[in-house]
Short mmCIF file of C-alpha atoms in Angstrom, two decimals:
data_model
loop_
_atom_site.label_atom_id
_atom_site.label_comp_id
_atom_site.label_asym_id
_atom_site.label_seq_id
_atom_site.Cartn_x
_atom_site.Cartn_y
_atom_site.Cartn_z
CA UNK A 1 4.05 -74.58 63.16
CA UNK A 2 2.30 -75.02 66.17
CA UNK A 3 -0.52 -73.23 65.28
CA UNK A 4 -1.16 -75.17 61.87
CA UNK A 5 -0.99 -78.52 63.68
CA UNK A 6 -3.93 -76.74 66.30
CA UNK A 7 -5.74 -75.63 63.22
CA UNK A 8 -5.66 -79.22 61.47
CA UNK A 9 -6.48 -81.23 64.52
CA UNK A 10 -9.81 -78.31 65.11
CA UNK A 11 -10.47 -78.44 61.34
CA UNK A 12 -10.25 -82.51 61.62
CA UNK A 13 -12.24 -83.21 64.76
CA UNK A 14 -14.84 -80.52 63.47
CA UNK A 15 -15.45 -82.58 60.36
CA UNK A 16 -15.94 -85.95 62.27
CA UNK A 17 -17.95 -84.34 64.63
CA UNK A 18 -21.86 -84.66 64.60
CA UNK A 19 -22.61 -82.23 62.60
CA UNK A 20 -27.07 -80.82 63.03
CA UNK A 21 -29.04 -82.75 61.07
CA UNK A 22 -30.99 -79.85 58.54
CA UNK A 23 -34.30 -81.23 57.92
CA UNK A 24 -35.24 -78.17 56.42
CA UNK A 25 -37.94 -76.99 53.80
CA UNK A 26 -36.65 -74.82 51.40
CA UNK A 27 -40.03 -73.68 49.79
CA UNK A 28 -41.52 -73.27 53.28
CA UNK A 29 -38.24 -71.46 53.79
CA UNK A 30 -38.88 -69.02 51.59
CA UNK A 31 -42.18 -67.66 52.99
CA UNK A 32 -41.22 -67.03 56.13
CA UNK A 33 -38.09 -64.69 55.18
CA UNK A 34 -40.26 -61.73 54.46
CA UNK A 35 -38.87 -60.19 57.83
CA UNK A 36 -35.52 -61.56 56.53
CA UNK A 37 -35.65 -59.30 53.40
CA UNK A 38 -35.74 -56.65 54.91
CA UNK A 39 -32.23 -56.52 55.93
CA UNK A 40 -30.77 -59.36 54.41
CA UNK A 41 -32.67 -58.72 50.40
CA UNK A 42 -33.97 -60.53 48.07
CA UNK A 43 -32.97 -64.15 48.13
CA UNK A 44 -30.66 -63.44 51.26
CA UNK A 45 -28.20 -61.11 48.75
CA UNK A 46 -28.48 -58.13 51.16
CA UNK A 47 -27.69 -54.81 48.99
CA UNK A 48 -26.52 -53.09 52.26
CA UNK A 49 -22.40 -53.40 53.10
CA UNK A 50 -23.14 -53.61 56.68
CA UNK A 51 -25.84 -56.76 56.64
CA UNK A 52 -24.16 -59.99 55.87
CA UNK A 53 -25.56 -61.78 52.64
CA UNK A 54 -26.84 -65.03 53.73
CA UNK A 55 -27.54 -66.66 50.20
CA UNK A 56 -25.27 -69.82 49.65
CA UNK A 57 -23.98 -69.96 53.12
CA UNK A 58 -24.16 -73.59 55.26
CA UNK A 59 -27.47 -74.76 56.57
CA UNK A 60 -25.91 -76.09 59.56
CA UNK A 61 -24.53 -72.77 59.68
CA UNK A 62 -27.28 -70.50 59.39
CA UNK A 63 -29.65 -72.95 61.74
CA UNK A 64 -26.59 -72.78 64.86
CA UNK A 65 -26.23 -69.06 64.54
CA UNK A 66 -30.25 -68.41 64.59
CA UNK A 67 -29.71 -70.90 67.80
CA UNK A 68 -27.14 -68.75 69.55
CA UNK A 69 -28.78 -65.61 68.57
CA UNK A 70 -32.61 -67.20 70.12
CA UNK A 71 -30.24 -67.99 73.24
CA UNK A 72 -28.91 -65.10 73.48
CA UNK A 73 -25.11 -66.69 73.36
CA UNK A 74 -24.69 -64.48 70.17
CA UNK A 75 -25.56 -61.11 71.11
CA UNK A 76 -27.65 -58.57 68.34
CA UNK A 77 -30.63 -56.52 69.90
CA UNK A 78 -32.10 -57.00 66.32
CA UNK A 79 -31.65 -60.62 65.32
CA UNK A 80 -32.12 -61.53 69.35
CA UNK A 81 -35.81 -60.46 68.96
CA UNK A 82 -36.13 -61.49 65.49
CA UNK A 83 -35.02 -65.81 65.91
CA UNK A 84 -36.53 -65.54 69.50
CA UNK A 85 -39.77 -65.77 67.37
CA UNK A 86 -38.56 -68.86 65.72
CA UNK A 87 -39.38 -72.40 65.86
CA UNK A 88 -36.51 -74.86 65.23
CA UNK A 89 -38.25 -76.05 62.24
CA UNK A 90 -38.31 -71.91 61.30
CA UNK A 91 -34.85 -71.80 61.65
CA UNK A 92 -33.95 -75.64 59.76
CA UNK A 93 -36.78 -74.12 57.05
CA UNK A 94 -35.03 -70.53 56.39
CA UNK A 95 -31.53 -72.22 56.51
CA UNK A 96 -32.60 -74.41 53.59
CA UNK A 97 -34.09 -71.57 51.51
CA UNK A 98 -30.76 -69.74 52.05
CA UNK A 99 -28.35 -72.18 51.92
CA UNK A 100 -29.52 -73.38 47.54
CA UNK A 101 -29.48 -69.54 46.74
CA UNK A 102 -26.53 -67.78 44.89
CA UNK A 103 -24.32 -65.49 46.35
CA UNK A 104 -24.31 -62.54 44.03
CA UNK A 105 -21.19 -60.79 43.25
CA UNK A 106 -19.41 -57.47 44.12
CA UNK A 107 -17.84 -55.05 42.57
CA UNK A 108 -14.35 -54.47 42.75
CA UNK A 109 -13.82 -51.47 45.40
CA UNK A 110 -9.66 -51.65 46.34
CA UNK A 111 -6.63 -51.15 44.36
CA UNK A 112 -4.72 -54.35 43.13
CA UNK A 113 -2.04 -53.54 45.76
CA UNK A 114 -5.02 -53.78 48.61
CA UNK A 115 -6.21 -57.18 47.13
CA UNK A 116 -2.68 -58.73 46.99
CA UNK A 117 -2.28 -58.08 50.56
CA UNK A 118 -5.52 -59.70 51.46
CA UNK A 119 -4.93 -62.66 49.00
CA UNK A 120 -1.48 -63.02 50.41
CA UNK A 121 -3.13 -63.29 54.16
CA UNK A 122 -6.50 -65.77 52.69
CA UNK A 123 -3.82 -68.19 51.47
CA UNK A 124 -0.70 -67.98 53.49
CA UNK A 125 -1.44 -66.21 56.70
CA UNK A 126 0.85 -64.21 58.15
CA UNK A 127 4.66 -66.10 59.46
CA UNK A 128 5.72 -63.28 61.89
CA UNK A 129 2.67 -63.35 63.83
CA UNK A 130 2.02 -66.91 63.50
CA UNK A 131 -1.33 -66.60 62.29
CA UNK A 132 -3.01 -69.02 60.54
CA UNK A 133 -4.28 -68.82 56.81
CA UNK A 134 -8.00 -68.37 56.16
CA UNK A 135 -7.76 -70.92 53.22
CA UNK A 136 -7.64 -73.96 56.24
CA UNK A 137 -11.33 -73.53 57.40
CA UNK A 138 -12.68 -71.60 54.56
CA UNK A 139 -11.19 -73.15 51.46
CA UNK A 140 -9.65 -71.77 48.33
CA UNK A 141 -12.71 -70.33 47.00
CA UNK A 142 -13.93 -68.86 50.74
CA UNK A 143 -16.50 -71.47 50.35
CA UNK A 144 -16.22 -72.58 54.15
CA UNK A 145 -16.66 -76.55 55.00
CA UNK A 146 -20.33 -76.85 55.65
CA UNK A 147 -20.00 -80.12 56.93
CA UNK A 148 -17.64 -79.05 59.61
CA UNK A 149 -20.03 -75.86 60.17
CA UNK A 150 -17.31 -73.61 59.15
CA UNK A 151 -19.15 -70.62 57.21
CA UNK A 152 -18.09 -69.59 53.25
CA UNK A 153 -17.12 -66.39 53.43
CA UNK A 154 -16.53 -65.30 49.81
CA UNK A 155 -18.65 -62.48 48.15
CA UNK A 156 -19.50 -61.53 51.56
CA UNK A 157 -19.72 -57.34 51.42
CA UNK A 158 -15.88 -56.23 52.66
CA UNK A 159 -17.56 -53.88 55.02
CA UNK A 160 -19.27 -56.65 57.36
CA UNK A 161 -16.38 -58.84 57.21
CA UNK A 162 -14.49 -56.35 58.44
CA UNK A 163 -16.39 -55.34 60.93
CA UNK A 164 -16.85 -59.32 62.19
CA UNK A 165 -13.20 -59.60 62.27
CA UNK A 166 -12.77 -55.72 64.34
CA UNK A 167 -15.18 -57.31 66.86
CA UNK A 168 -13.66 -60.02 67.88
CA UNK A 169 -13.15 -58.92 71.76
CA UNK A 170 -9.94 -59.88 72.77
CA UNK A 171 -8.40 -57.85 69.95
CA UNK A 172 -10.03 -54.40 70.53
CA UNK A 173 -12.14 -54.65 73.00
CA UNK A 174 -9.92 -55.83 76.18
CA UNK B 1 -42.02 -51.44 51.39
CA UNK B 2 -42.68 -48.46 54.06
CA UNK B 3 -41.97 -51.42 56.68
CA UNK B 4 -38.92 -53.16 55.20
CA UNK B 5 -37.35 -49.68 54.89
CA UNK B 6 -37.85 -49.07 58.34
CA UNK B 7 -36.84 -52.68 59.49
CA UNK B 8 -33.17 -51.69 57.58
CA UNK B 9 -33.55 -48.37 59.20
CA UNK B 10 -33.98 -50.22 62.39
CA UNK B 11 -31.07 -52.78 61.83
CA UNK B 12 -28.49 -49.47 60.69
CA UNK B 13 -28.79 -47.70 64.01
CA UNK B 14 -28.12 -51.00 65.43
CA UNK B 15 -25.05 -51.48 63.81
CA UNK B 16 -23.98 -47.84 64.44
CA UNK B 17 -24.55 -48.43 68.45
CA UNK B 18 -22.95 -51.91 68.05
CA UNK B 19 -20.03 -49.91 66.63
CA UNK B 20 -20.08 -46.68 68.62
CA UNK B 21 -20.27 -48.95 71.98
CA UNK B 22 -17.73 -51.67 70.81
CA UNK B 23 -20.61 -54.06 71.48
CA UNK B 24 -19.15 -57.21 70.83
CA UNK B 25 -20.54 -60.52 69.45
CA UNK B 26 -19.72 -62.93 71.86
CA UNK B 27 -19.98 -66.20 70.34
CA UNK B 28 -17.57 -64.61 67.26
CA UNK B 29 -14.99 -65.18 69.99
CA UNK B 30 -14.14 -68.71 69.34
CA UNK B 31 -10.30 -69.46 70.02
CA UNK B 32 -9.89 -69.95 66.48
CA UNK B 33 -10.94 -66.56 65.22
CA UNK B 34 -9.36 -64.68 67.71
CA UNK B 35 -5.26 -66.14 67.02
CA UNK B 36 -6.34 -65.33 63.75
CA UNK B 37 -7.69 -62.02 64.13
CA UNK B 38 -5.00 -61.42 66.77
CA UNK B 39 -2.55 -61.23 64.24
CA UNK B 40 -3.55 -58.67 62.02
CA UNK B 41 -3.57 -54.90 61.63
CA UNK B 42 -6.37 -52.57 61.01
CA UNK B 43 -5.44 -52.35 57.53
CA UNK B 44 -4.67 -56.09 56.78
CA UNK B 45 -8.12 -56.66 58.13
CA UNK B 46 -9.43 -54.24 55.50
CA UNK B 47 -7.32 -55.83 53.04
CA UNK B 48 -8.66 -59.42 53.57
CA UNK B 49 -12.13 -58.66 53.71
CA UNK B 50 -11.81 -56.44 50.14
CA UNK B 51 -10.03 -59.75 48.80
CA UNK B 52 -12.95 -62.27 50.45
CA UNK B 53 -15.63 -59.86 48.67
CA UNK B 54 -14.47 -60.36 45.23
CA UNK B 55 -14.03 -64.23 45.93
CA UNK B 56 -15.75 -66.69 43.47
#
């Protein structure tokens, strides 16, 4: 119980907070994700498991993780090098290209028994370990609440989600 | 083409370090994400993320 109330109050101050003004160019966007592509496909719908498809996700999204990884605060020897080379009109520019494209859809790759399970954690978490259900920052359809900056997440390849979630240090890293 | 190919080249062996190394992504690491991660097994984390990719 504790928990949810921690996960309304973040999910309610994150959507009355300030959230980056995108003043991005979506056609201007497009022409300067050729290096993009090359990982992340055609119209940010990557075609490998392992690259995260970027098409439909938040601009305020895309623009504050191409900020962290230009920083350095999020950490990939590849996309490091790649946004350090980025203006912050590059970054508001791609965002908007990615953000109006479609997501495009994958096929089913787990038994009904595997999806239930994962359904069953999306929308209700889990009681005995008190964690929270997906569905609060991400929405029913894994959608994600842009204004809040909280990233969709459905039709995302199974293989990088799973891999964001294994990397999370504290759980199996420590 | 010869380029992109080896830009996803490139970006694989990446991943494969990341992986091999437990490199971790820092900023991934927000309280939030980590009580919810926290709470799940291996295989519920495979489970969620097959249910999030077929999610319309």
């Amino acid at each position: 119980m504790k928990k949810t109330i921690i996960a309304l109050a973040y999910i309610l101050i994150a959507s009355f907070s300030s959230p980056i003004i995108a003043a991005g160019d979506a056609e201007a966007g497009q022409a300067k994700t050729a290096t993009c592509m090359g990982c992340h496909g055609l119209a940010g719908n990557s075609t490998i498991p392992t690259f995260p498809k970027l098409a439909g996700q938040g601009e305020a999204y895309l623009i504050k993780q191409l900020q962290h990884f230009k920083s350095g605060e999020r950490k990939n020897a590849m996309m490091n090098g790649v946004a350090g080379m980025l203006s912050e009109q590059d970054m508001m520019d791609i965002a908007a290209y990615y953000s109006i494209q479609t997501i495009s859809e994958n096929s089913a790759n787990a038994d009904a028994e595997t999806l239930e399970l994962g359904r069953k954690i999306y929308v209700g978490g889990k009681m005995d370990t008190q964690t929270t259900a997906c569905i609060a920052c991400h929405g029913a359809k894994g959608l994600g609440i842009p204004t809040a900056g909280f990233p969709a997440i459905s039709g995302q390849h199974a293989a990088y989600t799973s891999f964001t979630a294994k990397s999370i240090p504290s759980i199996f890293h420590k | 083409m010869q380029h992109i190919l080896a830009s996803q080249l490139k970006a694989f062996r990446q991943y494969s370090i990341n992986e091999q190394t437990g490199s971790t992504d820092v900023s991934r690491a927000n309280e939030m994400m980590v009580n919810v991660a926290k709470g799940l097994t291996t295989v519920e984390i495979e489970a969620l993320s097959q249910y999030i990719a077929g999610l319309h």
